[in-house]
């Protein structure tokens, strides 16, 4: 009688068959297969050889029902082509892969209803966590909607993680992984002011977007610290894309706004602004200095290379995944406030796109 028959299975090897053939416990086999526990190389080799010999296939559905399935994390992003937050997704996926977890990526299209539908779908699928990437629009229902998401996921044994979004108010079961957005803008505006610029065109992003609000506030604080009047007419809101950077600078030149520098809300916006300046016959940085925000690879590929604010996007993704993994390990022993709001630092990367303003004739 074969070992499979002896185990009571009429054709498919079971985990007990693997354990018996390898001479180890069922628990040891489970640890090797889950990849979530430290095991010796010798044990792993022995178990995996038997798995191959018996052509053992894990019953993923049964493991999931038993709470021992491969954890899956859902990454929801407004726009999959957005340069900055694809790096966050990369960080999440890399950290998940190291733990043997699976990653799913979905796009919300900046649509709150689609976001809600995807979160509900992921809850039904029993994911370990839903990670929402990118800034949020500061509508009145934002806190209520996110709190509802968080409590619904928590009740299903999952968890909500907000990356690059404001933390939720009150006792809400969610984790926020953020960066010093306002501080980065303050440092960048200070860099321009210390170079002698006083008339700065600011392109912070959509007025309702929390990310843009933080960047504008940081710039305003820098002007106040330097005792330089801040002109609201020098602020042009719009999307974080190349077209907005180009159009905003072109419009400003047509309006004959007097500016010696451009503070762009993202590196992509800065690239558009730089092209618009060139199209008008202006040189960067000899005639107009320009800076960005994010420090995506594009920043060092532009000519001249772009001075910008470095945001540790990949590290944010890794931190977000670790927060979920740590929470699962702590289980019910987790305390409210323990790792709920994590903030990573930003810093200015100085390249070639800034110099003191040209002397006025």
Coordinates of C-alpha atoms in Angstrom, one line a residue:
X1 CA 0.0 0.0 0.0
X2 CA 1.4 3.4 -0.9
X3 CA 2.0 6.1 1.6
X4 CA -0.8 8.2 0.0
X5 CA -3.2 5.3 0.5
X6 CA -2.1 4.8 4.0
X7 CA -2.9 8.4 4.9
X8 CA -6.5 7.9 3.8
X9 CA -6.2 10.0 0.6
X10 CA -7.2 8.2 -2.5
X11 CA -4.8 10.0 -4.8
X12 CA -3.3 13.3 -3.6
X13 CA -0.5 13.5 -1.1
X14 CA -1.3 15.3 2.2
X15 CA 0.8 17.3 4.5
X16 CA 0.9 14.2 6.8
X17 CA 2.4 12.2 4.0
X18 CA 5.1 14.8 3.5
X19 CA 5.9 14.9 7.3
X20 CA 6.0 11.1 7.5
X21 CA 8.3 10.7 4.5
X22 CA 10.6 13.5 5.7
X23 CA 10.7 12.2 9.3
X24 CA 9.5 15.5 10.8
X25 CA 6.4 16.9 12.4
X26 CA 3.4 18.3 10.5
X27 CA 4.1 21.6 12.1
X28 CA 7.7 21.6 10.7
X29 CA 6.4 21.0 7.2
X30 CA 3.9 23.8 7.6
X31 CA 6.6 26.2 8.7
X32 CA 8.7 25.4 5.7
X33 CA 5.8 25.8 3.3
X34 CA 4.5 29.0 4.8
X35 CA 7.9 30.7 4.6
X36 CA 6.9 32.9 7.6
X37 CA 9.0 31.1 10.2
X38 CA 12.8 30.6 10.5
X39 CA 13.9 27.1 9.7
X40 CA 17.2 25.5 9.1
X41 CA 18.5 25.0 5.6
X42 CA 18.8 21.3 6.2
X43 CA 15.2 21.0 7.2
X44 CA 14.0 23.1 4.3
X45 CA 16.0 20.9 1.8
X46 CA 14.7 17.7 3.3
X47 CA 11.0 18.8 3.3
X48 CA 11.1 20.4 -0.2
X49 CA 12.7 17.2 -1.7
X50 CA 9.8 15.2 -0.3
X51 CA 7.3 17.8 -1.6
X52 CA 8.8 17.4 -5.1
X53 CA 8.9 13.6 -4.8
X54 CA 5.3 13.3 -3.8
X55 CA 4.2 16.2 -6.1
X56 CA 2.5 17.7 -3.0
X57 CA 0.2 20.7 -3.8
X58 CA -0.8 23.0 -0.9
X59 CA -4.5 23.4 -0.5
X60 CA -4.4 27.2 -0.5
X61 CA -8.1 27.6 0.1
X62 CA -8.1 25.3 3.2
X63 CA -5.0 27.0 4.5
X64 CA -6.8 30.4 4.1
X65 CA -9.9 29.2 5.9
X66 CA -7.6 28.0 8.7
X67 CA -5.9 31.4 8.9
X68 CA -2.6 29.9 7.7
X69 CA -2.8 30.9 4.0
X70 CA -0.2 33.0 2.2
X71 CA -0.9 36.6 3.2
X72 CA -1.9 38.9 0.4
X73 CA -1.6 42.6 0.5
X74 CA -3.7 44.8 -1.9
X75 CA -2.0 48.0 -3.1
X76 CA -4.5 50.6 -4.4
X77 CA -3.1 53.6 -6.3
X78 CA -4.8 56.5 -8.0
X79 CA -2.9 56.2 -11.2
X80 CA -0.5 53.3 -11.9
X81 CA 1.5 55.6 -14.3
X82 CA 2.2 58.1 -11.5
X83 CA 6.0 58.1 -11.2
X84 CA 6.3 58.7 -7.5
X85 CA 3.9 56.2 -5.9
X86 CA 4.9 53.4 -8.2
X87 CA 8.1 53.4 -6.2
X88 CA 6.0 53.0 -3.0
X89 CA 4.3 50.0 -4.6
X90 CA 7.8 48.6 -5.5
X91 CA 8.8 48.9 -1.9
X92 CA 5.7 47.1 -0.7
X93 CA 6.0 44.3 -3.2
X94 CA 9.7 43.8 -2.4
X95 CA 9.1 43.6 1.3
X96 CA 6.1 41.3 0.7
X97 CA 8.1 39.0 -1.5
X98 CA 10.9 38.6 1.1
X99 CA 8.2 37.3 3.5
X100 CA 6.6 35.0 0.9
X101 CA 3.5 37.2 0.7
X102 CA 1.5 38.0 -2.4
X103 CA 0.8 41.5 -3.7
X104 CA -2.1 42.8 -5.8
X105 CA -2.2 46.2 -7.4
X106 CA -5.4 48.0 -8.3
X107 CA -6.1 51.5 -9.6
X108 CA -8.9 53.8 -8.3
X109 CA -8.7 56.3 -11.2
X110 CA -9.1 59.0 -8.5
X111 CA -12.7 57.9 -8.1
X112 CA -13.9 57.6 -4.5
X113 CA -16.7 55.2 -5.5
X114 CA -14.2 52.9 -7.3
X115 CA -11.9 53.2 -4.3
X116 CA -14.8 52.0 -2.0
X117 CA -15.7 49.2 -4.3
X118 CA -12.1 47.9 -4.4
X119 CA -11.7 48.1 -0.7
X120 CA -14.9 46.1 -0.2
X121 CA -13.7 43.6 -2.8
X122 CA -10.4 43.2 -1.0
X123 CA -12.1 42.7 2.3
X124 CA -14.2 40.0 0.8
X125 CA -11.1 38.3 -0.5
X126 CA -9.6 38.2 3.0
X127 CA -6.4 40.2 2.2
X128 CA -4.0 40.8 5.1
X129 CA -4.1 44.6 4.4
X130 CA -5.2 47.3 2.0
X131 CA -2.6 49.9 1.3
X132 CA -3.9 53.2 -0.2
X133 CA -1.2 55.2 -1.9
X134 CA -1.1 58.9 -2.7
X135 CA -2.7 62.1 -1.5
X136 CA -6.4 62.5 -0.7
X137 CA -8.8 65.2 -1.6
X138 CA -9.7 67.1 1.5
X139 CA -13.5 66.7 1.2
X140 CA -15.7 66.7 4.3
X141 CA -16.5 63.0 3.9
X142 CA -12.9 61.9 3.7
X143 CA -12.5 61.1 7.4
X144 CA -15.8 59.3 7.6
X145 CA -15.2 57.2 4.5
X146 CA -11.7 56.2 5.6
X147 CA -12.9 55.4 9.1
X148 CA -15.6 53.2 7.6
X149 CA -13.0 51.4 5.5
X150 CA -10.7 50.9 8.4
X151 CA -13.4 49.4 10.7
X152 CA -14.8 47.2 8.0
X153 CA -11.4 45.8 7.2
X154 CA -10.5 45.4 10.9
X155 CA -13.7 43.4 11.5
X156 CA -12.7 41.1 8.7
X157 CA -9.3 40.5 10.2
X158 CA -7.6 42.8 7.7
X159 CA -6.0 46.3 8.1
X160 CA -6.0 49.7 6.4
X161 CA -2.7 51.4 5.7
X162 CA -2.6 55.0 4.4
X163 CA 0.6 56.0 2.6
X164 CA 1.2 59.6 1.9
X165 CA -2.2 60.5 3.3
X166 CA -3.2 62.3 6.5
X167 CA -3.7 60.2 9.6
X168 CA -7.3 59.5 10.6
X169 CA -8.7 61.2 13.6
X170 CA -10.0 59.4 16.7
X171 CA -9.7 55.7 17.7
X172 CA -9.6 54.2 14.2
X173 CA -7.8 50.9 13.5
X174 CA -5.5 52.1 10.7
X175 CA -1.8 52.8 10.2
X176 CA -0.4 55.9 8.4
X177 CA 3.0 55.9 6.8
X178 CA 3.8 59.5 5.8
X179 CA 6.7 61.7 5.0
X180 CA 7.6 65.3 6.1
X181 CA 5.8 66.8 3.1
X182 CA 5.5 70.4 4.5
X183 CA 9.1 70.3 5.9
X184 CA 10.4 69.3 2.5
X185 CA 8.7 72.2 0.8
X186 CA 9.9 74.6 3.6
X187 CA 13.5 73.4 2.9
X188 CA 13.2 73.8 -0.8
X189 CA 11.7 77.3 -0.7
X190 CA 14.4 78.2 1.8
X191 CA 17.0 77.0 -0.7
X192 CA 15.6 79.4 -3.3
X193 CA 15.3 82.3 -0.9
X194 CA 18.9 81.8 0.4
X195 CA 20.0 82.0 -3.3
X196 CA 18.5 85.4 -3.5
X197 CA 15.2 84.7 -5.2
X198 CA 12.2 86.7 -4.0
X199 CA 9.7 86.3 -6.9
X200 CA 8.9 82.6 -7.0
X201 CA 6.2 81.0 -9.1
X202 CA 4.7 78.2 -7.0
X203 CA 2.9 75.2 -8.6
X204 CA 1.9 73.1 -5.6
X205 CA -0.8 70.9 -7.1
X206 CA -4.6 70.8 -6.9
X207 CA -5.9 73.2 -4.2
X208 CA -8.1 70.4 -2.6
X209 CA -5.3 67.8 -2.5
X210 CA -3.7 67.3 0.9
X211 CA -0.3 66.8 -0.6
X212 CA -0.5 70.2 -2.4
X213 CA -1.8 71.9 0.8
X214 CA 1.2 70.7 2.7
X215 CA 3.7 71.8 0.1
X216 CA 2.1 75.3 -0.3
X217 CA 2.1 75.7 3.5
X218 CA 5.8 74.8 3.7
X219 CA 6.7 77.3 1.1
X220 CA 4.6 80.0 2.8
X221 CA 6.4 79.3 6.1
X222 CA 9.8 79.7 4.5
X223 CA 8.8 83.1 3.1
X224 CA 7.6 84.2 6.5
X225 CA 10.8 83.0 8.1
X226 CA 12.9 85.0 5.6
X227 CA 10.7 88.1 6.1
X228 CA 9.8 88.0 2.4
X229 CA 6.2 88.9 1.4
X230 CA 4.3 85.9 -0.2
X231 CA 2.3 86.8 -3.2
X232 CA -0.8 84.6 -3.7
X233 CA -1.0 85.7 -7.3
X234 CA 2.2 83.7 -7.9
X235 CA 0.4 80.4 -7.0
X236 CA -1.1 78.4 -9.8
X237 CA -2.9 75.2 -8.9
X238 CA -3.3 72.2 -11.2
X239 CA -2.6 68.5 -11.6
X240 CA 0.7 66.9 -11.0
X241 CA 1.5 66.4 -14.7
X242 CA 3.8 67.6 -17.4
X243 CA 1.1 69.6 -19.2
X244 CA 0.3 71.6 -16.1
X245 CA 3.9 72.6 -15.6
X246 CA 4.2 73.7 -19.3
X247 CA 0.8 75.5 -19.4
X248 CA 1.3 77.3 -16.0
X249 CA 4.7 78.7 -17.0
X250 CA 3.4 79.7 -20.5
X251 CA 0.4 81.5 -19.0
X252 CA 2.6 83.3 -16.4
X253 CA 4.9 84.5 -19.2
X254 CA 2.0 85.7 -21.2
X255 CA 0.6 87.6 -18.2
X256 CA 4.1 89.0 -17.8
X257 CA 4.4 87.8 -14.2
X258 CA 7.8 88.8 -12.8
X259 CA 9.4 85.6 -11.5
X260 CA 13.0 84.5 -11.2
X261 CA 12.3 80.9 -10.0
X262 CA 9.7 78.1 -10.3
X263 CA 8.9 75.9 -7.3
X264 CA 7.1 72.9 -8.9
X265 CA 5.0 70.5 -6.9
X266 CA 6.6 67.5 -8.5
X267 CA 9.5 66.6 -10.7
X268 CA 7.2 65.9 -13.6
X269 CA 5.6 69.4 -13.3
X270 CA 9.1 70.8 -13.2
X271 CA 10.0 69.1 -16.4
X272 CA 7.0 70.7 -18.2
X273 CA 7.9 74.1 -16.7
X274 CA 11.5 73.7 -17.9
X275 CA 10.3 73.0 -21.4
X276 CA 8.0 76.0 -21.5
X277 CA 10.9 78.2 -20.4
X278 CA 13.1 76.9 -23.2
X279 CA 10.3 77.4 -25.7
X280 CA 10.2 81.0 -24.6
X281 CA 13.9 81.4 -25.2
X282 CA 14.8 81.4 -21.5
X283 CA 17.7 79.5 -20.0
X284 CA 17.7 77.3 -16.9
X285 CA 19.1 78.3 -14.5
X286 CA 20.8 81.4 -16.0
X287 CA 17.5 83.2 -16.6
X288 CA 15.1 81.3 -14.4
X289 CA 15.9 78.7 -11.7
X290 CA 13.6 75.7 -11.2
X291 CA 13.1 73.1 -8.5
X292 CA 11.0 70.0 -8.1
X293 CA 9.7 67.6 -5.5
X294 CA 9.9 63.8 -5.2
X295 CA 13.4 63.0 -6.6
X296 CA 12.3 60.4 -9.1
X297 CA 14.9 59.1 -11.6
X298 CA 13.6 61.8 -14.1
X299 CA 15.1 64.5 -11.9
X300 CA 18.7 63.5 -12.6
X301 CA 18.0 62.8 -16.3
X302 CA 16.9 66.4 -17.1
X303 CA 19.3 69.0 -18.5
X304 CA 20.2 70.7 -16.3
X305 CA 19.8 68.1 -13.6
X306 CA 17.0 69.1 -11.3
X307 CA 17.4 70.3 -7.7
X308 CA 14.5 68.6 -5.8
X309 CA 13.2 67.2 -2.6
X310 CA 14.0 63.6 -2.0
X311 CA 11.1 61.5 -0.7
X312 CA 11.9 58.0 0.5
X313 CA 9.1 56.4 -1.5
X314 CA 10.4 52.8 -1.6
X315 CA 11.3 52.9 2.1
X316 CA 7.7 54.1 2.8
X317 CA 6.5 51.0 1.0
X318 CA 8.8 48.7 3.0
X319 CA 7.7 50.4 6.2
X320 CA 4.1 50.0 5.4
X321 CA 4.5 46.2 4.8
X322 CA 6.5 45.8 7.9
X323 CA 3.8 47.6 9.9
X324 CA 1.3 45.1 8.6
X325 CA 3.5 42.1 9.3
X326 CA 4.4 43.4 12.8
X327 CA 0.7 43.9 13.6
X328 CA -0.1 40.3 12.5
X329 CA 2.7 39.0 14.7
X330 CA 1.5 41.0 17.7
X331 CA -2.1 40.0 17.0
X332 CA -4.6 40.9 19.7
X333 CA -1.9 42.3 21.9
X334 CA -1.5 45.4 19.8
X335 CA -2.0 48.7 21.6
X336 CA -3.8 51.6 20.1
X337 CA -1.2 54.2 19.2
X338 CA 1.6 51.7 18.8
X339 CA 3.0 52.5 15.3
X340 CA -0.2 54.1 14.1
X341 CA 1.5 57.2 12.5
X342 CA 5.0 56.8 11.1
X343 CA 6.7 59.8 9.5
X344 CA 9.8 59.6 7.3
X345 CA 12.1 62.5 6.7
X346 CA 12.8 64.4 3.4
X347 CA 15.8 66.4 2.3
X348 CA 16.9 68.7 -0.5
X349 CA 19.0 67.2 -3.3
X350 CA 21.1 70.1 -4.8
X351 CA 21.9 69.7 -8.5
X352 CA 22.3 72.3 -11.3
X353 CA 19.0 73.9 -11.8
X354 CA 19.4 76.8 -9.3
X355 CA 21.6 79.8 -9.2
X356 CA 21.2 83.4 -7.9
X357 CA 18.9 85.5 -9.9
X358 CA 20.3 87.6 -12.7
X359 CA 20.9 91.3 -11.9
X360 CA 18.1 93.4 -13.1
X361 CA 19.1 96.2 -15.6

